[in-house]
mmCIF file of C-alpha atoms and ligand atoms in Angstrom:
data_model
loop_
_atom_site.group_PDB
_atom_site.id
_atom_site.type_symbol
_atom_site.label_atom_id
_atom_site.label_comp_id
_atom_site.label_asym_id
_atom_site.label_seq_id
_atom_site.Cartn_x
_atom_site.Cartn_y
_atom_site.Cartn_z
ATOM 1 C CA UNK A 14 66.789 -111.215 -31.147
ATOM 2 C CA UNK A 15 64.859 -114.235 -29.955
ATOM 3 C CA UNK A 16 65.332 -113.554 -26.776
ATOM 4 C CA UNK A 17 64.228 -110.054 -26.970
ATOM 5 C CA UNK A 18 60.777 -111.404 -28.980
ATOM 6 C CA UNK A 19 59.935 -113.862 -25.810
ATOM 7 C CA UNK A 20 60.565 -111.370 -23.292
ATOM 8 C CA UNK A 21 58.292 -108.770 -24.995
ATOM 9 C CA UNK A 22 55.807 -111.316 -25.286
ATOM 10 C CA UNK A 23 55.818 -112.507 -21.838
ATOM 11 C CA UNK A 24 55.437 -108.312 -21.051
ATOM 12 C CA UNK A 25 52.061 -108.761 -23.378
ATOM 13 C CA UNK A 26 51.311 -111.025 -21.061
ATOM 14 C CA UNK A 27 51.907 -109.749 -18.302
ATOM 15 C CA UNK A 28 49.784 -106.673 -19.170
ATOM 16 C CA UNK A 29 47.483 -108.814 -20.758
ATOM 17 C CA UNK A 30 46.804 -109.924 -17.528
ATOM 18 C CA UNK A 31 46.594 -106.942 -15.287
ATOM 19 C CA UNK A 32 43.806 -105.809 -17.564
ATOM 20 C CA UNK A 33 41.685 -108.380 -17.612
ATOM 21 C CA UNK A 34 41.856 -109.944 -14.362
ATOM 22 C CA UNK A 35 39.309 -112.454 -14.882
ATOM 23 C CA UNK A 36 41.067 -113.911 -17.624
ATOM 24 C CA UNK A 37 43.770 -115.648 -15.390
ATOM 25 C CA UNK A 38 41.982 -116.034 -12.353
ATOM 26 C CA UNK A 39 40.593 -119.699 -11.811
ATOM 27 C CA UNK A 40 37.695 -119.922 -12.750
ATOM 28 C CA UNK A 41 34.502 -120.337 -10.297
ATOM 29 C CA UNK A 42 34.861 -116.632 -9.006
ATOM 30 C CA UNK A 43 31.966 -114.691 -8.174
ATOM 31 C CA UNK A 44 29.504 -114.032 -11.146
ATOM 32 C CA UNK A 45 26.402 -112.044 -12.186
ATOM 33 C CA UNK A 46 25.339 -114.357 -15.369
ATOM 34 C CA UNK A 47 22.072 -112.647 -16.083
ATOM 35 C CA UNK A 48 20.158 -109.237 -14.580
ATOM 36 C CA UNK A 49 17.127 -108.078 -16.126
ATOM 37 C CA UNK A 50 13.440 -106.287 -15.230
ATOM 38 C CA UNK A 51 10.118 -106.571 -16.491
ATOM 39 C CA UNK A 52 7.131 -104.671 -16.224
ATOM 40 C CA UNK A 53 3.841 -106.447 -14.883
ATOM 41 C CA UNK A 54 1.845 -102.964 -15.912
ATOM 42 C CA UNK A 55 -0.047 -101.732 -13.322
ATOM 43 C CA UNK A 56 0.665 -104.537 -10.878
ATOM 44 C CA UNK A 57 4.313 -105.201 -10.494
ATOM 45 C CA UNK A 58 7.736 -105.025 -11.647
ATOM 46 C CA UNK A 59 9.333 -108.521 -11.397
ATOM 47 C CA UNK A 60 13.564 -107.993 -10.640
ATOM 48 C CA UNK A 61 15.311 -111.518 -11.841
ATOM 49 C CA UNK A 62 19.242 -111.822 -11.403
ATOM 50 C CA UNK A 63 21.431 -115.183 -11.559
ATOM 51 C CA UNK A 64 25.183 -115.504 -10.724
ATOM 52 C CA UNK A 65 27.757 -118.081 -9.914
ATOM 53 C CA UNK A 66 30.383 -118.593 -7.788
ATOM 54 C CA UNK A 67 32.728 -121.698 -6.640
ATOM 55 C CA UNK A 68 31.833 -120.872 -2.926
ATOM 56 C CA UNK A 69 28.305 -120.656 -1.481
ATOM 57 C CA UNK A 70 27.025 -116.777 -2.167
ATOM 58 C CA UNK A 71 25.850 -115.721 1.034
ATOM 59 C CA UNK A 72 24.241 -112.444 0.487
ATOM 60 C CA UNK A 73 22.398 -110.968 -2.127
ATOM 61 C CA UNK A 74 20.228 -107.449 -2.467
ATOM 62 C CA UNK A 75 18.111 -105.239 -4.521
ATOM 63 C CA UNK A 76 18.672 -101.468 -4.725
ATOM 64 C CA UNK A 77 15.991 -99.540 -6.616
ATOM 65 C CA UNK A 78 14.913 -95.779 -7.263
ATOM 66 C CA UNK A 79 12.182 -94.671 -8.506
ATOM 67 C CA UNK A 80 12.225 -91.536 -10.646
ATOM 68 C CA UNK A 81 10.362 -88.746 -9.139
ATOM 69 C CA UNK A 82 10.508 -85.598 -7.279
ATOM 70 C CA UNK A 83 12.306 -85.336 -3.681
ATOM 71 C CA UNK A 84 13.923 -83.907 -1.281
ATOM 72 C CA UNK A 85 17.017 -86.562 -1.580
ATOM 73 C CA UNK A 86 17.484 -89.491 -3.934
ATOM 74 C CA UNK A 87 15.908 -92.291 -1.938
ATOM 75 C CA UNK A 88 16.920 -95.765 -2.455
ATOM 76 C CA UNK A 89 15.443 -98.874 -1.471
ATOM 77 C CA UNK A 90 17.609 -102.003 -0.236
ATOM 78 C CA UNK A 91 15.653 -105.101 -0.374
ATOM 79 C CA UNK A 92 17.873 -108.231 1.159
ATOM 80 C CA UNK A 93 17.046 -110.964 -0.735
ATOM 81 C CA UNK A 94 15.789 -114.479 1.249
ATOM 82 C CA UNK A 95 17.893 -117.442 0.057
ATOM 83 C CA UNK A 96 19.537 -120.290 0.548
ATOM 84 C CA UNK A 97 23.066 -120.297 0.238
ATOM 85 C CA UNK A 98 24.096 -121.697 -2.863
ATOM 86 C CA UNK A 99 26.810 -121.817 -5.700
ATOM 87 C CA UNK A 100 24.471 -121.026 -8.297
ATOM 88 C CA UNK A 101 21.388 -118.537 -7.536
ATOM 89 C CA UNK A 102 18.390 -117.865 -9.693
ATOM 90 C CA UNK A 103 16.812 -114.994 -8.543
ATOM 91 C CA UNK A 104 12.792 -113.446 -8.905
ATOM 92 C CA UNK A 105 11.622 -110.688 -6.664
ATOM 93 C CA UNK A 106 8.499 -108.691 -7.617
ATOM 94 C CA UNK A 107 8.278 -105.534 -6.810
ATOM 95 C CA UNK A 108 4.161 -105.102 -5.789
ATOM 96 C CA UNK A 109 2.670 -101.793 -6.563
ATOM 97 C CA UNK A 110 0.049 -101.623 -4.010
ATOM 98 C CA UNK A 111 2.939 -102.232 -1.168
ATOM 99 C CA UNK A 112 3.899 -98.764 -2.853
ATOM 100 C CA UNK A 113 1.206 -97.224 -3.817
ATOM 101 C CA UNK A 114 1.479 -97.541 -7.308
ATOM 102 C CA UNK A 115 3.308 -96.107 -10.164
ATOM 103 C CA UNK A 116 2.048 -93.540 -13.133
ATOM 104 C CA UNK A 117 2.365 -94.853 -17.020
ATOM 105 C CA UNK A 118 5.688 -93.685 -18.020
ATOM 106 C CA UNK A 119 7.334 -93.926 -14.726
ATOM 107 C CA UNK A 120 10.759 -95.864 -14.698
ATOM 108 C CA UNK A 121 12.801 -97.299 -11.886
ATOM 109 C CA UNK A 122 16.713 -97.547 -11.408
ATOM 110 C CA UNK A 123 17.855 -100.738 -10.105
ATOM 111 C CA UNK A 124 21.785 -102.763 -9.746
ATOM 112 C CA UNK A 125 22.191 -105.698 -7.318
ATOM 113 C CA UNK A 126 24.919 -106.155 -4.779
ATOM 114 C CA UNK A 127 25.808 -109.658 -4.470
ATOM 115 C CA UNK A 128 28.438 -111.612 -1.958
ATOM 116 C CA UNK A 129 29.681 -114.722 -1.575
ATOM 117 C CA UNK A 130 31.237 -116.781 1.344
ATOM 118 C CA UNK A 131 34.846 -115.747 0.298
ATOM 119 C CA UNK A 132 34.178 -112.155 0.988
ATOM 120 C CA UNK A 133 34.329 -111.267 -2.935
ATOM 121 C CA UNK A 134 31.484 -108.665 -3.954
ATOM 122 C CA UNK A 135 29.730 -108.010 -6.959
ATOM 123 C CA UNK A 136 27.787 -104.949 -7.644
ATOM 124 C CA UNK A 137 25.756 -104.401 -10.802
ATOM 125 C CA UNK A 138 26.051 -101.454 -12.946
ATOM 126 C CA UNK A 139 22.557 -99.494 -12.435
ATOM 127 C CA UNK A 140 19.969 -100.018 -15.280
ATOM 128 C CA UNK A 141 16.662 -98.496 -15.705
ATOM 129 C CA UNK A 142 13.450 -100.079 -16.280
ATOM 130 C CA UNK A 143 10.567 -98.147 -17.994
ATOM 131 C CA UNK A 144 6.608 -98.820 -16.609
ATOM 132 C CA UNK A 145 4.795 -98.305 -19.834
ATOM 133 C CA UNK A 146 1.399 -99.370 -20.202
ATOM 134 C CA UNK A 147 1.734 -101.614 -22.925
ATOM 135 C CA UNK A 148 -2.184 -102.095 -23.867
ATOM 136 C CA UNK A 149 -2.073 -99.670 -26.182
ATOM 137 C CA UNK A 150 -0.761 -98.236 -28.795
ATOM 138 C CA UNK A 151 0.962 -94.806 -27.960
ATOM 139 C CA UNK A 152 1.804 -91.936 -29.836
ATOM 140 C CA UNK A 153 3.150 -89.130 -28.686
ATOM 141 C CA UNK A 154 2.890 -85.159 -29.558
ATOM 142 C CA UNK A 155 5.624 -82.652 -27.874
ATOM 143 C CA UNK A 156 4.836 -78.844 -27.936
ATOM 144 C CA UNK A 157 7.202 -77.116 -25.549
ATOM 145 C CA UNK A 158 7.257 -78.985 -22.259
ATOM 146 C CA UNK A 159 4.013 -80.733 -22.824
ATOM 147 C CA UNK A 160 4.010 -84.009 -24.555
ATOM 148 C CA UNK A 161 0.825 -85.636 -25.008
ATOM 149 C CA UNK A 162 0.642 -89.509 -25.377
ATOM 150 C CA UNK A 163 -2.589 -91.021 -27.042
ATOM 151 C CA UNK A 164 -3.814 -93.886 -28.707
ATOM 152 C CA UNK A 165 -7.420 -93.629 -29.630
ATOM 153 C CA UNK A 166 -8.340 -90.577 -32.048
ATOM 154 C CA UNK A 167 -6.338 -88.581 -34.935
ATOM 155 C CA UNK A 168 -3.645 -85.719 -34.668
ATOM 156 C CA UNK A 169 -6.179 -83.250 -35.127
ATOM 157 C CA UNK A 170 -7.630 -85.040 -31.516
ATOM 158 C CA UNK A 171 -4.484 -84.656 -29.737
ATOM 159 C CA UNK A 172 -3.476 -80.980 -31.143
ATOM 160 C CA UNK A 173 -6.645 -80.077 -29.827
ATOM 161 C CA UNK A 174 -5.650 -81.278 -26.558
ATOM 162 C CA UNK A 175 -2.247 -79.533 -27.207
ATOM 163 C CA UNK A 176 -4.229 -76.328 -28.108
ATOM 164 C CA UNK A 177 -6.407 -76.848 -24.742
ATOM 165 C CA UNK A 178 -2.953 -77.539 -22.411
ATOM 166 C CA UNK A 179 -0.902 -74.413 -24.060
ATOM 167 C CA UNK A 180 -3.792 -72.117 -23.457
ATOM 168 C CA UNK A 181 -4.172 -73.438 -20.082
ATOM 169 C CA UNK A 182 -0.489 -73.217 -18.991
ATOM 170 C CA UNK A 183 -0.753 -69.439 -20.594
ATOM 171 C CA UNK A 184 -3.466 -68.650 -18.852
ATOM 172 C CA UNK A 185 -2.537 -70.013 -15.436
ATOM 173 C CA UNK A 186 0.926 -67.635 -16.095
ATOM 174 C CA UNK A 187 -1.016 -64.294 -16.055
ATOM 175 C CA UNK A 188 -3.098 -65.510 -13.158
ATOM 176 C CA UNK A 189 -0.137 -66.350 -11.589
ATOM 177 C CA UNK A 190 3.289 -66.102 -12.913
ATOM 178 C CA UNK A 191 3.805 -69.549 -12.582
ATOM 179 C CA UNK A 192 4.796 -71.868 -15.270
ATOM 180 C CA UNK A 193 6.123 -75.844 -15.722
ATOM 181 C CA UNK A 194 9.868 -76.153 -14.463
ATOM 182 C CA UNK A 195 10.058 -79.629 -15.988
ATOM 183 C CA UNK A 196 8.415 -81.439 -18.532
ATOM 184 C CA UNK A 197 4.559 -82.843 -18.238
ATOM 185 C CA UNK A 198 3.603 -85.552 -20.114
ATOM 186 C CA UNK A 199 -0.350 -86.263 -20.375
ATOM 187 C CA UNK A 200 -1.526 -89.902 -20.837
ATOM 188 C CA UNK A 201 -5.229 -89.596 -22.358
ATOM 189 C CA UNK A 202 -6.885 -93.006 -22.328
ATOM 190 C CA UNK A 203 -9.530 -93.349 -24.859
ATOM 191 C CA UNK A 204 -12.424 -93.240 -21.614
ATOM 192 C CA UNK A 205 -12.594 -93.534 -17.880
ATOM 193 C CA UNK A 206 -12.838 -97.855 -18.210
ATOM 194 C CA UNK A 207 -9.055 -98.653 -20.015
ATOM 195 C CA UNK A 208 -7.865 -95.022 -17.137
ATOM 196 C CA UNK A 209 -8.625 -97.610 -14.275
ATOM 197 C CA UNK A 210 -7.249 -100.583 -15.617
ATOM 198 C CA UNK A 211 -4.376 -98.262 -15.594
ATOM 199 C CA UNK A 212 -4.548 -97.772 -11.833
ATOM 200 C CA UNK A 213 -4.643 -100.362 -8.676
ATOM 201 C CA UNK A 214 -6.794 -98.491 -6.529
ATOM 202 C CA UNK A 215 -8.996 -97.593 -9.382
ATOM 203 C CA UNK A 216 -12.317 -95.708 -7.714
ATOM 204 C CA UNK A 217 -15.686 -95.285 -9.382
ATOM 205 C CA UNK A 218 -15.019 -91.502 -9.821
ATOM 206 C CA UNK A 219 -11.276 -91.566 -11.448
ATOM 207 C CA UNK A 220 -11.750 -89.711 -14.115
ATOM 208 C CA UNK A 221 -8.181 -87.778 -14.186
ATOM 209 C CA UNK A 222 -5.265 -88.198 -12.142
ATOM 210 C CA UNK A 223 -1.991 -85.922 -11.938
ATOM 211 C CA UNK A 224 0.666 -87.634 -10.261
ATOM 212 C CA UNK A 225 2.338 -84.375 -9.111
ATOM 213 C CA UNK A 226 5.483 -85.573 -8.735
ATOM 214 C CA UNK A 227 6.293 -87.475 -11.772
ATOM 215 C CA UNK A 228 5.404 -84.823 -13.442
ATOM 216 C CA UNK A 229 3.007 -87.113 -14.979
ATOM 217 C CA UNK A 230 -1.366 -86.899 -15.470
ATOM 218 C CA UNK A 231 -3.870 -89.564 -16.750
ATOM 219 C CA UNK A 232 -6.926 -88.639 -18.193
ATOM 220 C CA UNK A 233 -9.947 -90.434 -19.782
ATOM 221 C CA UNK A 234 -11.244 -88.436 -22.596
ATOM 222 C CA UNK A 235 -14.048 -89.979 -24.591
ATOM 223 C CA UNK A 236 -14.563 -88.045 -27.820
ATOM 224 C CA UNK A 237 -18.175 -87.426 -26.892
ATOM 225 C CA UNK A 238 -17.073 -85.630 -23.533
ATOM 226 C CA UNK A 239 -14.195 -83.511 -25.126
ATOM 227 C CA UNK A 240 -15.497 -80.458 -23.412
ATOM 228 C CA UNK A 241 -15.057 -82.464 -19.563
ATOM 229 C CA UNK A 242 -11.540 -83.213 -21.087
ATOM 230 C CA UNK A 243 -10.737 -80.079 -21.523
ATOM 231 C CA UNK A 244 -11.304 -79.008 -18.717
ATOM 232 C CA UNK A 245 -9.642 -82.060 -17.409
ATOM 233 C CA UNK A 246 -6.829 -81.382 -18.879
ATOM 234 C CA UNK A 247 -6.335 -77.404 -17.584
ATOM 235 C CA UNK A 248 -7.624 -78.416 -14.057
ATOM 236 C CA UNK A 249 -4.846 -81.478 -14.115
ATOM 237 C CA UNK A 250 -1.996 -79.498 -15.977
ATOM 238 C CA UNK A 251 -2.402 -77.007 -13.101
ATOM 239 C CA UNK A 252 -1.871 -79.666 -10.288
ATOM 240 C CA UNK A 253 1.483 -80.364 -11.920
ATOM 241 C CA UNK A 254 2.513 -76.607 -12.401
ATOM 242 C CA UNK A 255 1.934 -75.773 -8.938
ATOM 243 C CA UNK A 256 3.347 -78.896 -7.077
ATOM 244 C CA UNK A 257 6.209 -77.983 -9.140
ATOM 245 C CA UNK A 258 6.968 -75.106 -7.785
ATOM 246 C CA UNK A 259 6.017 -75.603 -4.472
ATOM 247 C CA UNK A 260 7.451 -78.177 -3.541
ATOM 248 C CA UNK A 261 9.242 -78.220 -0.071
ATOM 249 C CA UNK A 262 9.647 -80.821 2.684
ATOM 250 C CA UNK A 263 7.497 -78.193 4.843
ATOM 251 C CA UNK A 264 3.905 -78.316 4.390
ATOM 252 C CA UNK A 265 1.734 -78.586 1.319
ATOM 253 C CA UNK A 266 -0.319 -76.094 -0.356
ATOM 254 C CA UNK A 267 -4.070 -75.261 1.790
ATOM 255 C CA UNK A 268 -6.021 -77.488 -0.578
ATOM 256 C CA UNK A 269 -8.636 -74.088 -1.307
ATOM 257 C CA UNK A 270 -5.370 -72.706 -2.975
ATOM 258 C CA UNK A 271 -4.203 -75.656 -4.783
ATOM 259 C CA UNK A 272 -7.905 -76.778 -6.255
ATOM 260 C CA UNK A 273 -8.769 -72.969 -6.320
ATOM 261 C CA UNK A 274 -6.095 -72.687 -8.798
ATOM 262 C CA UNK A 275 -6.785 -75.143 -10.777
ATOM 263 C CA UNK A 276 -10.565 -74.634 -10.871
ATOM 264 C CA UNK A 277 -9.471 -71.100 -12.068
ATOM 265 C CA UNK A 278 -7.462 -71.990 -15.171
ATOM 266 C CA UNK A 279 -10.024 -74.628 -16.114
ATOM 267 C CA UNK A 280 -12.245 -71.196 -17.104
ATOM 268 C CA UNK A 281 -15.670 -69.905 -15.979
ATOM 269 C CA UNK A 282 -17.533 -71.975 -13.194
ATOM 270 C CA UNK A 283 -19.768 -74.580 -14.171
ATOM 271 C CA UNK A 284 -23.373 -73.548 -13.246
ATOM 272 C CA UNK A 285 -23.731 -76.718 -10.793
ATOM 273 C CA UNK A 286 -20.851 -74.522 -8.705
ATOM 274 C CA UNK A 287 -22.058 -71.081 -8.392
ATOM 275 C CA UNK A 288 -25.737 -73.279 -7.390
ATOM 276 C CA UNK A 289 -23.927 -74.588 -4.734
ATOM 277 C CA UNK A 290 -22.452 -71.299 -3.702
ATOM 278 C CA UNK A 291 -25.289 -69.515 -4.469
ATOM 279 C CA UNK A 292 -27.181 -71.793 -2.073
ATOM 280 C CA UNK A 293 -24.496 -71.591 0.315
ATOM 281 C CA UNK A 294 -24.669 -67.694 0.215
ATOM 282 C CA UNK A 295 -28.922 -67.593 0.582
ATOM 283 C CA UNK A 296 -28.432 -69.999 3.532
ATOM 284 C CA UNK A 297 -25.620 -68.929 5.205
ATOM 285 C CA UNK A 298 -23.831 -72.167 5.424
ATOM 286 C CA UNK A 299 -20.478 -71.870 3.534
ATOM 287 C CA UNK A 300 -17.599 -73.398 4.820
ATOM 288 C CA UNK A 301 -14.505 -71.479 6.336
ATOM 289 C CA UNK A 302 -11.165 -71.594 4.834
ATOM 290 C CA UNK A 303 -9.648 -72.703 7.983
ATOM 291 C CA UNK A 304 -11.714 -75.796 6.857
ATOM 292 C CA UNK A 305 -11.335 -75.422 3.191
ATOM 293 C CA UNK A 306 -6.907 -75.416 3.876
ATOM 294 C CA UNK A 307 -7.843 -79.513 4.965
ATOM 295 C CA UNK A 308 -8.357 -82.117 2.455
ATOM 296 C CA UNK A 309 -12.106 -81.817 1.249
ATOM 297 C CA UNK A 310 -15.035 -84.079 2.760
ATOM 298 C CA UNK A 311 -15.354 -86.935 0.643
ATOM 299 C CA UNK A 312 -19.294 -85.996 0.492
ATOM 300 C CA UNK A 313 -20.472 -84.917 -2.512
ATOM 301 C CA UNK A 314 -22.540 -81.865 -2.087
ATOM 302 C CA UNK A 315 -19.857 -80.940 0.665
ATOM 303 C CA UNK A 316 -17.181 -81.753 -1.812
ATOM 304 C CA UNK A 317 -18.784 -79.736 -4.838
ATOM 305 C CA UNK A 318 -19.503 -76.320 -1.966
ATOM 306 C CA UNK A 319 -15.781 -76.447 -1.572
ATOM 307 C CA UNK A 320 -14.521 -77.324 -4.966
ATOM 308 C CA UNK A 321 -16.888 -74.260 -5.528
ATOM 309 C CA UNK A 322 -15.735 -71.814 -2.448
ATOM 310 C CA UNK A 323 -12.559 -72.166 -3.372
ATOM 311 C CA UNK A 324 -12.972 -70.947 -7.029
ATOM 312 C CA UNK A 325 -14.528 -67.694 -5.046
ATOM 313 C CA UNK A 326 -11.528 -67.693 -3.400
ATOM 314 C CA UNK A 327 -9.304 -67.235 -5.825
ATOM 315 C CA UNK A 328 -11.001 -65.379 -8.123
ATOM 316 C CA UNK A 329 -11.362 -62.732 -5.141
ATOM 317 C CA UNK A 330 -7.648 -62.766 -4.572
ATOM 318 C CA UNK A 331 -7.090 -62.599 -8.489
ATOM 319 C CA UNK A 332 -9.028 -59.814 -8.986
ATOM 320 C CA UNK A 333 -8.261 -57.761 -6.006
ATOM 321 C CA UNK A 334 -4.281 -58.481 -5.548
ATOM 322 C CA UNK A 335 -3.071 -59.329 -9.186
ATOM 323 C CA UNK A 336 -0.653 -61.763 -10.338
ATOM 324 C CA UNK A 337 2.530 -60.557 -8.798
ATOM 325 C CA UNK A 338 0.886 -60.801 -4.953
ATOM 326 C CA UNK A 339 -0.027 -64.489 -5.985
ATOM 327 C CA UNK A 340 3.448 -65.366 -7.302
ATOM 328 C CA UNK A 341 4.626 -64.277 -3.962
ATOM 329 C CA UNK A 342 2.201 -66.304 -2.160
ATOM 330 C CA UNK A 343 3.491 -69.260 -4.124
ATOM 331 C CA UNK A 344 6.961 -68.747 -3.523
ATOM 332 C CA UNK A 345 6.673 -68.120 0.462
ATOM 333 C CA UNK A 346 4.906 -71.907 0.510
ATOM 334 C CA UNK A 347 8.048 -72.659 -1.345
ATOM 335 C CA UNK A 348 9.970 -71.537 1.444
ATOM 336 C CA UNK A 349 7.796 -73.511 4.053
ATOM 337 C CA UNK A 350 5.620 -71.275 5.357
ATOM 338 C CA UNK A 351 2.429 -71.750 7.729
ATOM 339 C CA UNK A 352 -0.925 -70.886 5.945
ATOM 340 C CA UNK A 353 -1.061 -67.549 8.485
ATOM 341 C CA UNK A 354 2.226 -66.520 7.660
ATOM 342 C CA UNK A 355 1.834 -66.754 4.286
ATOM 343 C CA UNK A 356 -1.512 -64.842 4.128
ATOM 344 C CA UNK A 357 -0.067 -61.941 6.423
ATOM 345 C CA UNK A 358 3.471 -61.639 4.580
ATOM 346 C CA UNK A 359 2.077 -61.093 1.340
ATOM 347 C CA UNK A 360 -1.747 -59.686 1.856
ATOM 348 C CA UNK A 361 -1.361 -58.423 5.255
ATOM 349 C CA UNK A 362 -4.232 -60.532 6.863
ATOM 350 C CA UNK A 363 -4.651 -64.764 7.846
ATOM 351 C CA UNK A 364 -7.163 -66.914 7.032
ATOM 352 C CA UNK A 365 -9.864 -65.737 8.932
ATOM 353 C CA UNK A 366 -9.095 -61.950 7.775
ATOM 354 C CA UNK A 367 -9.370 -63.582 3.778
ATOM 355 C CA UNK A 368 -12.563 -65.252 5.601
ATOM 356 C CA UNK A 369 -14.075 -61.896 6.440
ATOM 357 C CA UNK A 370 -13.163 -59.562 3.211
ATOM 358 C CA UNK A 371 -14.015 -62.479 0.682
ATOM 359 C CA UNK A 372 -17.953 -62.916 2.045
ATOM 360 C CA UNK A 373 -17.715 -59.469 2.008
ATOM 361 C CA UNK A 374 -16.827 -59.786 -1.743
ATOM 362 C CA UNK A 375 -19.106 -62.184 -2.831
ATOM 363 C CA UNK A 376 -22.220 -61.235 -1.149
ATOM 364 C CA UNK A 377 -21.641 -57.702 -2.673
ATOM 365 C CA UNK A 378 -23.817 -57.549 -5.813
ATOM 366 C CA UNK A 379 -23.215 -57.036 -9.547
ATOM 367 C CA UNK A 380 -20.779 -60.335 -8.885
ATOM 368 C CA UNK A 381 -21.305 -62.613 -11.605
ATOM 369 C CA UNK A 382 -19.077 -65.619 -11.761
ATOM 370 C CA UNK A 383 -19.170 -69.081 -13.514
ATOM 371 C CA UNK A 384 -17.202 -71.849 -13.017
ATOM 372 C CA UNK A 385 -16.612 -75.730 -12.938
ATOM 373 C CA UNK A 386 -13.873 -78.550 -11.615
ATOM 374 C CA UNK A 387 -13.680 -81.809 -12.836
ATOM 375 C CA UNK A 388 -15.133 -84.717 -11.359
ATOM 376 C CA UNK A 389 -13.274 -85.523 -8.063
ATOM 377 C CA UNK A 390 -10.153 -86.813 -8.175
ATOM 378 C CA UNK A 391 -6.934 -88.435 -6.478
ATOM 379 C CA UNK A 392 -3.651 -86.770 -5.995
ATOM 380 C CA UNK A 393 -0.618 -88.097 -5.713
HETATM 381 ZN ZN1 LIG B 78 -7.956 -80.824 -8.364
#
């Protein structure tokens, strides 16, 4: 009986053992004794890690992801400059303008791979850190796929917002058929001042941002300029719809389609724009749509001609072709296509053929047409 006791305990044991490993083995082997993140909001996100071993460890690295739209999940690998040691403390920040930057409410996946001079390795289970900008106080509304997150104003101010973002998303969907695949989540900052201490490259004109592929915009909306926000807010929301479901690792959208778009759901033109065009028309100085596919001249009366032209643009195309020729536009970018090819597959002619018919169309009278973008503004 006794001896049956001892030899089932010395089985416990024994399977104690091949569990748990690193309660039997001598202690000193390779250790991760602390791994954490923090956010430096909008600057930097500082990586710390610590571990132990009995031998020198030899080799350590970062391996971070940051959560956005791709074409494959890319990783980062960032070896880490040390010297070897038994015990390592470990800071490495991760600088946002060596990046670019990161919206609010973006978050990066991170786990360490550490080795020492024995050949044991270590690797970290992944963890996610959030980049919230934690100078305000946030609350958030959710209506469908749109969440709104605000911190100066009532609920009355952001269902308003909500109000002005459903109609939007409804409107650009019988323009266009084309509606959010994932979720959008709008960060309105209480005016265009705390919006750039929300961004490192902040420029004088910032006054909304989408960052396409986090599915994420920033606005500043002051309550005296809730009609700008507005239109902020369609013009922005319409950035994120379309990059949505356009995205390919081909080519990107002509940029008269992409801001013609969204100049389109923001409503009727703003009666600076059809001046401009108007002008532009009388003086026979518009710009072509080969030129209006590039990124627009950073001049302002250039800028607002094209913001404006390409408005015209779509509203022509609208009008004349319907929704369903539009959603097939869309969907052959999807598929990579070059700005001819697109035009020809689905309208039968190319740029210079949409040239031609749509000076046609707006030089023909009885053609009355308003509307407005937003200030200028930064994709990303
Ligand atoms: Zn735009």
């Amino acid at each position: 009986m006794i001896k049956k006791a001892t030899l089932l305990a010395l089985a416990v044991c024994l399977f104690l053992a091949l569990l748990s490993p690193g309660l039997v083995q001598a202690q000193g082997e390779l250790t991760i004794l602390d791994s954490s993140a923090q956010s430096e909001f909008p600057y930097r996100l500082n990586f710390s890690l610590s571990a132990d071993s009995d031998v020198n460890i030899t080799d350590i690295r970062l391996h971070y992801r940051v959560d956005r739209m791709g074409f494959a999940r890319v990783t980062s690998e960032v070896y880490i400059e040390f010297a070897p040691t038994n015990t390592v403390y470990i800071d490495w920040p991760l600088e946002m303008v060596k990046i670019g930057g990161l919206p609010p409410g973006s978050s990066v996946d991170y786990w360490w791979t550490v080795e020492d001079a024995r050949g044991d390795k270590v690797e970290t289970a992944p963890a996610r850190v959030n980049f919230d900008d934690p100078r305000y106080s946030w609350q958030s509304l959710t209506e469908g796929k749109v969440i709104i997150c605000w911190y100066e104003g009532d609920q009355s101010f952001a269902q308003e917002l909500m109000t002005t973002a459903q109609q939007a998303l409804a409107r650009l969907a019988e323009d266009t058929g084309a509606e959010l695949e994932k979720p959008a989540k709008l960060y309105i900052y209480a005016n265009a001042q705390d919006l750039q201490g929300a961004m490192i490259y902040p420029q004088e004109w910032t006054g909304g941002v989408a960052f396409t592929r986090h599915g994420i915009m920033a606005i500043g909306i002051a309550p005296a300029n809730l009609d700008w926000g507005k239109r902020a807010i369609a013009h922005e929301l319409t950035h994120l719809v379309i990059h949505q479901m356009t995205f390919n690792p081909y080519i990107d959208l002509p940029t008269w389609l992409d801001e013609g778009l969204a100049m389109h759901t923001e409503g009727l033109l703003e009666p600076i724009f059809t001046d401009y065009l108007d002008r532009a028309i009388a003086e026979n100085s518009l710009i072509s749509v080969q030129s209006l596919s590039s990124p627009f001249s950073a001049y302002a009366e250039e800028s607002v001609l094209s913001y404006a032209q390409s408005y015209s643009l779509l509203d022509f195309l609208i009008t004349n072709y319907g929704q369903e020729k539009m959603l097939e536009l869309l969907n052959t970018f999807r598929q990579g296509s070059s700005y001819d090819g697109a035009l020809e597959r689905v309208y039968g002619f190319d740029m210079d053929g949409l040239d031609a018919l749509w000076r046609n169309y707006i030089t023909t009278p009885a053609q009355v047409s308003q509307e407005m973008p937003l200030a200028l503004e930064a994709g990303y």
